Amino acid sequence: FTYALVRQTRTAEHGDVVVALYKDELTIKIYENAHGIEILRPRSNDASYGAIVLTQLCDIKGVVVAILPSNLY
């Protein structure tokens, strides 16, 4: 496993990696704000992980501040 250290916040800046609640599931994606349109974009090139345009169904829960490897413990 890999662990994400997350600072709890409801706002994000363009380019932040965020934890968001979308359709009752948590996801970690890159936050983008382009011309007033807020998008959560996956880092993965896997087509099954698509971008999410932020709507009322999506709620930012925090910003990832560090990724910790599982062998750290």
Short mmCIF file of C-alpha atoms in Angstrom, two decimals:
data_model
loop_
_atom_site.label_atom_id
_atom_site.label_comp_id
_atom_site.label_asym_id
_atom_site.label_seq_id
_atom_site.Cartn_x
_atom_site.Cartn_y
_atom_site.Cartn_z
CA PHE A 1 0.00 0.00 0.00
CA THR A 2 0.92 3.63 -0.46
CA TYR A 3 -0.37 6.24 1.97
CA ALA A 4 -1.46 9.80 1.22
CA LEU A 5 -1.02 12.53 3.81
CA VAL A 6 -3.95 14.91 3.32
CA ARG A 7 -4.58 18.42 4.66
CA GLN A 8 -8.30 18.79 5.24
CA THR A 9 -9.74 21.70 3.24
CA ARG A 10 -12.72 22.40 1.02
CA THR A 11 -10.78 24.51 -1.50
CA ALA A 12 -7.89 23.83 -3.87
CA GLU A 13 -5.54 25.66 -6.22
CA HIS A 14 -4.99 24.79 -9.89
CA GLY A 15 -2.60 21.82 -10.06
CA ASP A 16 -3.22 20.56 -6.50
CA VAL A 17 -3.74 16.83 -5.99
CA VAL A 18 -7.03 16.56 -4.12
CA VAL A 19 -9.17 14.02 -2.35
CA ALA A 20 -12.78 14.45 -3.46
CA LEU A 21 -16.05 12.73 -2.70
CA TYR A 22 -17.83 11.92 -5.96
CA LYS A 23 -20.97 9.78 -6.16
CA ASP A 24 -20.38 8.41 -2.63
CA GLU A 25 -16.78 7.36 -3.43
CA LEU A 26 -13.47 9.03 -2.58
CA THR A 27 -11.07 9.71 -5.43
CA ILE A 28 -7.62 11.30 -5.68
CA LYS A 29 -7.16 13.46 -8.77
CA ILE A 30 -5.43 16.61 -10.04
CA TYR A 31 -7.56 19.74 -9.64
CA GLU A 32 -7.70 22.09 -12.63
CA ASN A 33 -9.54 25.38 -13.02
CA ALA A 34 -9.69 26.42 -16.66
CA HIS A 35 -11.74 29.50 -17.53
CA GLY A 36 -14.01 29.00 -14.51
CA ILE A 37 -14.61 25.30 -15.23
CA GLU A 38 -13.38 23.06 -12.42
CA ILE A 39 -12.10 19.64 -13.48
CA LEU A 40 -10.62 16.68 -11.61
CA ARG A 41 -8.17 14.93 -13.94
CA PRO A 42 -6.57 11.55 -13.25
CA ARG A 43 -2.79 11.23 -13.32
CA SER A 44 -3.18 7.78 -14.89
CA ASN A 45 -3.29 7.25 -18.66
CA ASP A 46 -5.75 4.38 -18.12
CA ALA A 47 -8.91 5.27 -20.10
CA SER A 48 -11.15 3.74 -17.43
CA TYR A 49 -10.22 6.65 -15.12
CA GLY A 50 -11.86 9.65 -16.71
CA ALA A 51 -11.87 13.34 -15.87
CA ILE A 52 -14.68 14.68 -13.69
CA VAL A 53 -16.22 18.10 -14.25
CA LEU A 54 -17.07 19.44 -10.80
CA THR A 55 -20.76 19.74 -10.06
CA GLN A 56 -22.86 19.72 -6.94
CA LEU A 57 -22.25 15.94 -6.81
CA CYS A 58 -18.56 16.46 -6.07
CA ASP A 59 -17.07 17.75 -2.82
CA ILE A 60 -13.37 18.46 -2.22
CA LYS A 61 -12.31 16.99 1.13
CA GLY A 62 -8.60 17.81 1.17
CA VAL A 63 -5.29 18.42 -0.61
CA VAL A 64 -2.58 15.75 -0.73
CA VAL A 65 0.60 17.14 0.85
CA ALA A 66 2.76 13.98 0.74
CA ILE A 67 2.78 10.39 -0.47
CA LEU A 68 4.30 7.92 1.98
CA PRO A 69 5.60 4.52 0.83
CA SER A 70 4.28 1.49 2.66
CA ASN A 71 7.79 0.33 3.62
CA LEU A 72 8.20 3.50 5.71
CA TYR A 73 6.61 1.66 8.63
#
